[in-house]
PDB file of C-alpha atoms in Angstrom:
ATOM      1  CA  UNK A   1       0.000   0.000   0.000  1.00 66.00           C
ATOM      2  CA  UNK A   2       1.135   3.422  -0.944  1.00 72.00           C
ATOM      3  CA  UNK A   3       1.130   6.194   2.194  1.00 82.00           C
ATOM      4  CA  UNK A   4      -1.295   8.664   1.222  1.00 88.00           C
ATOM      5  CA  UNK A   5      -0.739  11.955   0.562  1.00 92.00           C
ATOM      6  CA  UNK A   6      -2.755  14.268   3.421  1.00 92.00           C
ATOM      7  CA  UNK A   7      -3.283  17.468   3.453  1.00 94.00           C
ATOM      8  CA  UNK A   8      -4.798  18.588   7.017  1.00 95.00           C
ATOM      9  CA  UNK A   9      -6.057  21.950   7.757  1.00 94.00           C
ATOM     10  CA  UNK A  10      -7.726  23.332  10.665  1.00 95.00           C
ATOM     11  CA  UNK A  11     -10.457  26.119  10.725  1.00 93.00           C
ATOM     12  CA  UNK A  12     -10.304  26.163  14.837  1.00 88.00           C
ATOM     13  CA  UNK A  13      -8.105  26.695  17.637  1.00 83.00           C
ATOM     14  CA  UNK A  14      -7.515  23.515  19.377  1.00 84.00           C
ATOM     15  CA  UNK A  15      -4.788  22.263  21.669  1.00 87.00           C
ATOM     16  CA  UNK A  16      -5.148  18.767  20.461  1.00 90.00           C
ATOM     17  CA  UNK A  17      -4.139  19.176  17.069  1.00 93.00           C
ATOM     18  CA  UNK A  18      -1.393  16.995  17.167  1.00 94.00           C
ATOM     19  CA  UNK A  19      -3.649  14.779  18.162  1.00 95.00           C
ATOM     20  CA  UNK A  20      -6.443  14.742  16.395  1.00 96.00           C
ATOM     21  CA  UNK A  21      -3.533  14.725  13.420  1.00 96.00           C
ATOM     22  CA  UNK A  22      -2.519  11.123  14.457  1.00 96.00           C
ATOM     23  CA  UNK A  23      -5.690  10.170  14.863  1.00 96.00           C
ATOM     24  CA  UNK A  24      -6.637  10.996  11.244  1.00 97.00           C
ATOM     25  CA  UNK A  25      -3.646   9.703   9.437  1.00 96.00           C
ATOM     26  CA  UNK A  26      -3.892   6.248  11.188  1.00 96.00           C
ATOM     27  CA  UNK A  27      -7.207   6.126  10.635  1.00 96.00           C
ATOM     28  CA  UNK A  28      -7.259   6.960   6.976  1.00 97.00           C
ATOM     29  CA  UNK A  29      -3.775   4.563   6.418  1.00 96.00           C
ATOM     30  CA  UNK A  30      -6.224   1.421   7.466  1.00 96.00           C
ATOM     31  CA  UNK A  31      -8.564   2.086   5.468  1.00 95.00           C
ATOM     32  CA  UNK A  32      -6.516   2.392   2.457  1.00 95.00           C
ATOM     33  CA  UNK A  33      -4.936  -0.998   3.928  1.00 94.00           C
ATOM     34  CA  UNK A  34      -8.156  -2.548   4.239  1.00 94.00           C
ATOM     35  CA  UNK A  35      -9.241  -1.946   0.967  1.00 93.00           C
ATOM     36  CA  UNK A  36      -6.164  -2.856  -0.788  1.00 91.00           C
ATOM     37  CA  UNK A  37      -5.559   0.557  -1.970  1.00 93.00           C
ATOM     38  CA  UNK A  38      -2.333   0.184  -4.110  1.00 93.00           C
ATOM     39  CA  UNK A  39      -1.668   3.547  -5.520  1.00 94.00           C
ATOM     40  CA  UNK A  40      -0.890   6.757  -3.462  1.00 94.00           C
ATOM     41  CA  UNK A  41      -4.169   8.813  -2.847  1.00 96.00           C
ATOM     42  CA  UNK A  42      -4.509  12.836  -2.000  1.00 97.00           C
ATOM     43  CA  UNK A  43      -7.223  13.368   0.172  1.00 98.00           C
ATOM     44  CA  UNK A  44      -7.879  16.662   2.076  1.00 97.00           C
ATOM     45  CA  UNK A  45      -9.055  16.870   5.370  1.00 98.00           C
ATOM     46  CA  UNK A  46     -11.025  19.803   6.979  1.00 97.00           C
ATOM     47  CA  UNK A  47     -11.440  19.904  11.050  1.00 97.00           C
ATOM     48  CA  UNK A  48     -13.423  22.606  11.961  1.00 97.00           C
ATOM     49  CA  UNK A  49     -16.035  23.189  14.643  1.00 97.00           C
ATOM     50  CA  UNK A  50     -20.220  23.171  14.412  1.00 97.00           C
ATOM     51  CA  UNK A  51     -20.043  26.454  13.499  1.00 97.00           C
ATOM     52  CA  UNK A  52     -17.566  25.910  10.395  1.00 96.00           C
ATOM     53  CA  UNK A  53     -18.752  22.409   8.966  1.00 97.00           C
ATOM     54  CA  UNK A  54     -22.793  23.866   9.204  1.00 97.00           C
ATOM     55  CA  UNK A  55     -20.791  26.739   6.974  1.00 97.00           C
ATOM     56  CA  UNK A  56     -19.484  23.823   4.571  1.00 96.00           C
ATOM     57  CA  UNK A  57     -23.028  21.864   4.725  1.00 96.00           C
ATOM     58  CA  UNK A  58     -25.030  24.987   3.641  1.00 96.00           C
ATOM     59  CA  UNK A  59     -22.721  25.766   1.168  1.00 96.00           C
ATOM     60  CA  UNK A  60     -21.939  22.291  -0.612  1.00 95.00           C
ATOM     61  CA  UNK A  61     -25.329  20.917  -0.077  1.00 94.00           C
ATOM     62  CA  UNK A  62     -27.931  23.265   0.767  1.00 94.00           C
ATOM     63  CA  UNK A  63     -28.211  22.254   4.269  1.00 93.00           C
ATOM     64  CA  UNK A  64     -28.230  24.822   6.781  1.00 96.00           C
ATOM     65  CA  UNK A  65     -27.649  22.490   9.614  1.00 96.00           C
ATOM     66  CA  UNK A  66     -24.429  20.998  11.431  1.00 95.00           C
ATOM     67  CA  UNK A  67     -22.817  17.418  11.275  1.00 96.00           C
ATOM     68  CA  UNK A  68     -20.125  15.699  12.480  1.00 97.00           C
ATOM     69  CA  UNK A  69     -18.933  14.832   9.264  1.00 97.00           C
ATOM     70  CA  UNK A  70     -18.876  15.272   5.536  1.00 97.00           C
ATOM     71  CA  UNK A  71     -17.399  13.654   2.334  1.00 96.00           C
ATOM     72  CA  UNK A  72     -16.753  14.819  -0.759  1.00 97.00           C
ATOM     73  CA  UNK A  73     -15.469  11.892  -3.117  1.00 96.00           C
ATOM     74  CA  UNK A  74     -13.981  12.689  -6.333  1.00 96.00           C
ATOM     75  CA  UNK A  75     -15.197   9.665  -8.046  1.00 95.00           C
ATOM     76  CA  UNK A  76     -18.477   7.344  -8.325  1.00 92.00           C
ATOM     77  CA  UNK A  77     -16.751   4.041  -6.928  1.00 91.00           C
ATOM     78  CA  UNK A  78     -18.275   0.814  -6.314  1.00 88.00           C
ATOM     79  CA  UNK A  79     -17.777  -0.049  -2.850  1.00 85.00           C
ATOM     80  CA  UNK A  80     -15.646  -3.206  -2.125  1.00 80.00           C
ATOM     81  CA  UNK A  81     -15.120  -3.598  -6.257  1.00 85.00           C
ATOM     82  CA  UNK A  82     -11.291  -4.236  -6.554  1.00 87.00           C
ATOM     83  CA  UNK A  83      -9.971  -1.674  -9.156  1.00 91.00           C
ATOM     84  CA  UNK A  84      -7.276  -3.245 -12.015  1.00 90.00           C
ATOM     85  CA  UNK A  85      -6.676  -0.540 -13.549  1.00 92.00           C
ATOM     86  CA  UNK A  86      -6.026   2.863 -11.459  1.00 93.00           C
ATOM     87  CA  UNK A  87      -4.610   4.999 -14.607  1.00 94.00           C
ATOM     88  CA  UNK A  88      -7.815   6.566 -15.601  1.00 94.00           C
ATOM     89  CA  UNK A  89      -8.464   7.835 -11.666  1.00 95.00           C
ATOM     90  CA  UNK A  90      -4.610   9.996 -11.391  1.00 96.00           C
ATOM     91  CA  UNK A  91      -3.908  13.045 -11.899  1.00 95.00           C
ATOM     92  CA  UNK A  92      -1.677  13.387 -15.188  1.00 95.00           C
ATOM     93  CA  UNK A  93       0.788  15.542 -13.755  1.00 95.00           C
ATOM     94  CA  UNK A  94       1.010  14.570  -9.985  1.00 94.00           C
ATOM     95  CA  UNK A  95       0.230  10.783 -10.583  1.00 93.00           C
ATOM     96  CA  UNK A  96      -1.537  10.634  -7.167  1.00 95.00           C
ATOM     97  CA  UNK A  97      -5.130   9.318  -7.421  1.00 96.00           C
ATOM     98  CA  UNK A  98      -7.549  12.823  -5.762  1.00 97.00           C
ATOM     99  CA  UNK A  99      -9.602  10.541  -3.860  1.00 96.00           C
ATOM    100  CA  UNK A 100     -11.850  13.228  -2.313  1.00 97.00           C
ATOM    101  CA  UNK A 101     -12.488  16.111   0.431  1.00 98.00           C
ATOM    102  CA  UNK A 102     -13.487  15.535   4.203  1.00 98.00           C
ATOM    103  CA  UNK A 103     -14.457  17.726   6.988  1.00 98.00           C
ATOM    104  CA  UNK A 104     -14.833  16.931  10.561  1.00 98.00           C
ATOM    105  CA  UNK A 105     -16.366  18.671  13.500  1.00 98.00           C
ATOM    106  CA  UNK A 106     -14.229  18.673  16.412  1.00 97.00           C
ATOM    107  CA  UNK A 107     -15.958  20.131  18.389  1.00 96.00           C
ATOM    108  CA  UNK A 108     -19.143  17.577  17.689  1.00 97.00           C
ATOM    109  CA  UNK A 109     -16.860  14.741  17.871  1.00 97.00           C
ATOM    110  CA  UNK A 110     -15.598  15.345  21.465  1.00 96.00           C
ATOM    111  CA  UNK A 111     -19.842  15.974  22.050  1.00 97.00           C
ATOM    112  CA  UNK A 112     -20.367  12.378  20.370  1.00 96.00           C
ATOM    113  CA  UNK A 113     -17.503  10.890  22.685  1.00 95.00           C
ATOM    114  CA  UNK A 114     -18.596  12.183  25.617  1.00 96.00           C
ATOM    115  CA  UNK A 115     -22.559  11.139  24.662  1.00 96.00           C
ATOM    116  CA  UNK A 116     -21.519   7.714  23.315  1.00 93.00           C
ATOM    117  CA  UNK A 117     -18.996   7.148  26.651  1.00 93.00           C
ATOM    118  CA  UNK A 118     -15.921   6.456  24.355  1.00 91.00           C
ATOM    119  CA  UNK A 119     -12.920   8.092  23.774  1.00 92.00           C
ATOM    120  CA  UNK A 120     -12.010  11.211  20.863  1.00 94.00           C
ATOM    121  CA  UNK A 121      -9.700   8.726  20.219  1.00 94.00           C
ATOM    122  CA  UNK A 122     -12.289   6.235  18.654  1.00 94.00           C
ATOM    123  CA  UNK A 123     -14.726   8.639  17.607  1.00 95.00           C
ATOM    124  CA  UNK A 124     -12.178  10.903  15.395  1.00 96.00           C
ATOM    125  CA  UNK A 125     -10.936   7.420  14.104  1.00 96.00           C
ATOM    126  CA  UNK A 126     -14.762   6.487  13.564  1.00 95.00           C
ATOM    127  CA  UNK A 127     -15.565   9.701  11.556  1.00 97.00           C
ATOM    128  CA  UNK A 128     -12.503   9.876   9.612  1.00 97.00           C
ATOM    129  CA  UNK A 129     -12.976   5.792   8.429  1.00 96.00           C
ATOM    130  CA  UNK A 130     -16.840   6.576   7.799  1.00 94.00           C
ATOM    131  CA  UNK A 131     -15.996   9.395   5.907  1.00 96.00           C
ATOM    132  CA  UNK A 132     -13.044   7.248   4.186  1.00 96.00           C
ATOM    133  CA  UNK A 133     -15.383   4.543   3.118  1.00 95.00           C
ATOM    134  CA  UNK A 134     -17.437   7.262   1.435  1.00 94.00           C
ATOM    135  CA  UNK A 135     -14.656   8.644  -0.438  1.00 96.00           C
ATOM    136  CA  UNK A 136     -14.766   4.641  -1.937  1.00 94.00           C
ATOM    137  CA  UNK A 137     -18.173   4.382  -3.092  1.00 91.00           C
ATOM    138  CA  UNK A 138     -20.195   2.806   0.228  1.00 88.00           C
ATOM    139  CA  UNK A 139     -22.959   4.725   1.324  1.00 81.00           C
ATOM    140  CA  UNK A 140     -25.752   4.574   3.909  1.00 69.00           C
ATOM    141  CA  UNK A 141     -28.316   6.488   2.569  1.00 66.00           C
ATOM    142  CA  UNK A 142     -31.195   3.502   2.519  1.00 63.00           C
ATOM    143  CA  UNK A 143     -31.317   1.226   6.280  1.00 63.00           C
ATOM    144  CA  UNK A 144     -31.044  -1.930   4.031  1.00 68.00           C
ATOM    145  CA  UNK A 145     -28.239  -3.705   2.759  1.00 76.00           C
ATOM    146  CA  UNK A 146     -26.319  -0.913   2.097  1.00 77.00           C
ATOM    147  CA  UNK A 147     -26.443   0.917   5.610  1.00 77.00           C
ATOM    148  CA  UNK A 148     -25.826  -2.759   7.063  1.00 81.00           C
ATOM    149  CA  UNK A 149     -22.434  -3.231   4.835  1.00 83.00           C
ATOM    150  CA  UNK A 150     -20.908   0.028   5.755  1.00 86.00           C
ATOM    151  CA  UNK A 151     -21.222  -0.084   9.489  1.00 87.00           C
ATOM    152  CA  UNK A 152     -19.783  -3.383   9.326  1.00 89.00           C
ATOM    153  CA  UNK A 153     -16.939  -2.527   7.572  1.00 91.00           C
ATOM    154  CA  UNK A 154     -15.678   0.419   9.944  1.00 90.00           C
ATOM    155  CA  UNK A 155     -15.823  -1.620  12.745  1.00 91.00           C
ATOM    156  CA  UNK A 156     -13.625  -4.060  11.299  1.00 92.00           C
ATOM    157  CA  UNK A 157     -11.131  -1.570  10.015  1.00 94.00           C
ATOM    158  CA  UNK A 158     -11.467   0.522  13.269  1.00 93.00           C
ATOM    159  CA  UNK A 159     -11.314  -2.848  14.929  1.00 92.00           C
ATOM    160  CA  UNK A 160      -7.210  -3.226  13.505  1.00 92.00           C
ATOM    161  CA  UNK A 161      -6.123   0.298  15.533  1.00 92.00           C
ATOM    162  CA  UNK A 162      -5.437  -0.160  18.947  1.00 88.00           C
ATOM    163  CA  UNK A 163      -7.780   2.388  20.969  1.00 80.00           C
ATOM    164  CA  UNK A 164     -10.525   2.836  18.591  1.00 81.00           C
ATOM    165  CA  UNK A 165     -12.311  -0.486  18.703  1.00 73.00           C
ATOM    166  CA  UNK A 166     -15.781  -0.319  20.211  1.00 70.00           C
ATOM    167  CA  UNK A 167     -16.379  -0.494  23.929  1.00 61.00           C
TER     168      UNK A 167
END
């Protein structure tokens, strides 16, 4: 598996940005792991706080409402479909694959961890893997098979990282 290339920005203050950093990398390197990505991916990550991702929901989709997280993938992938041929999917004159755009509520997450008694730890790791698994096609938009397929996969990929498997 090829590292992927992240590029992290943060829209609030917080003393845990090294942190939540970690937490997002690792996360997003066993996902790419798990799904047997083999060429090096860009994907951008936003963490902001209610405030700033409502901002990005209203904007992107209309919604005037906050979230904990959003995903922006750059292509219509099938999820769990192996992929032979990754040529068509880089970018000619980086040769990374643009996998997509994410943005994360900090300030929800550490709500959701607190609610859901479990650590930032697992819920940044939770978001950023949800949000991951978007960026490759699965989606959760019916409470069928589809819901049922993607919750199952991030727990066993956040299942691999020590700290963020379910309590």
């Amino acid at each position: 598996m090829a590292k992927p290339k992240l590029s992290l920005a943060f829209s609030c203050f917080s003393l845990k940005r090294p942190f939540v950093s970690a937490v997002i990398s690792r996360a997003i390197e066993a996902v790419m792991i798990a799904e047997n990505i083999p060429v090096t991916c860009e994907i951008n990550v936003l963490v902001t706080d209610d405030e700033g991702i409502r901002a990005v929901n209203r904007a992107n989709r209309d919604l005037d409402r906050t979230t904990d997280v959003l995903s922006f993938p750059m292509f219509q992938l099938t999820p769990g479909e192996k992929i032979d041929d990754w040529k068509p999917y880089l970018d000619p004159e980086t040769g990374l694959c643009p996998l997509g755009d994410m943005c994360i509520s900090l300030q929800r997450a550490e709500a959701q961890a607190k609610a859901y008694g479990h650590s930032l730890r697992r819920e940044i790791g939770y978001l950023t893997i949800h949000s991951m698994l978007h960026l490759l096609g699965y989606d959760h938009m019916d409470d069928g098979p589809q819901k049922a397929q993607m919750r199952k996969r991030e727990e066993e990929i956040a299942s691999t990282i020590p700290g963020m498997k379910r309590n």
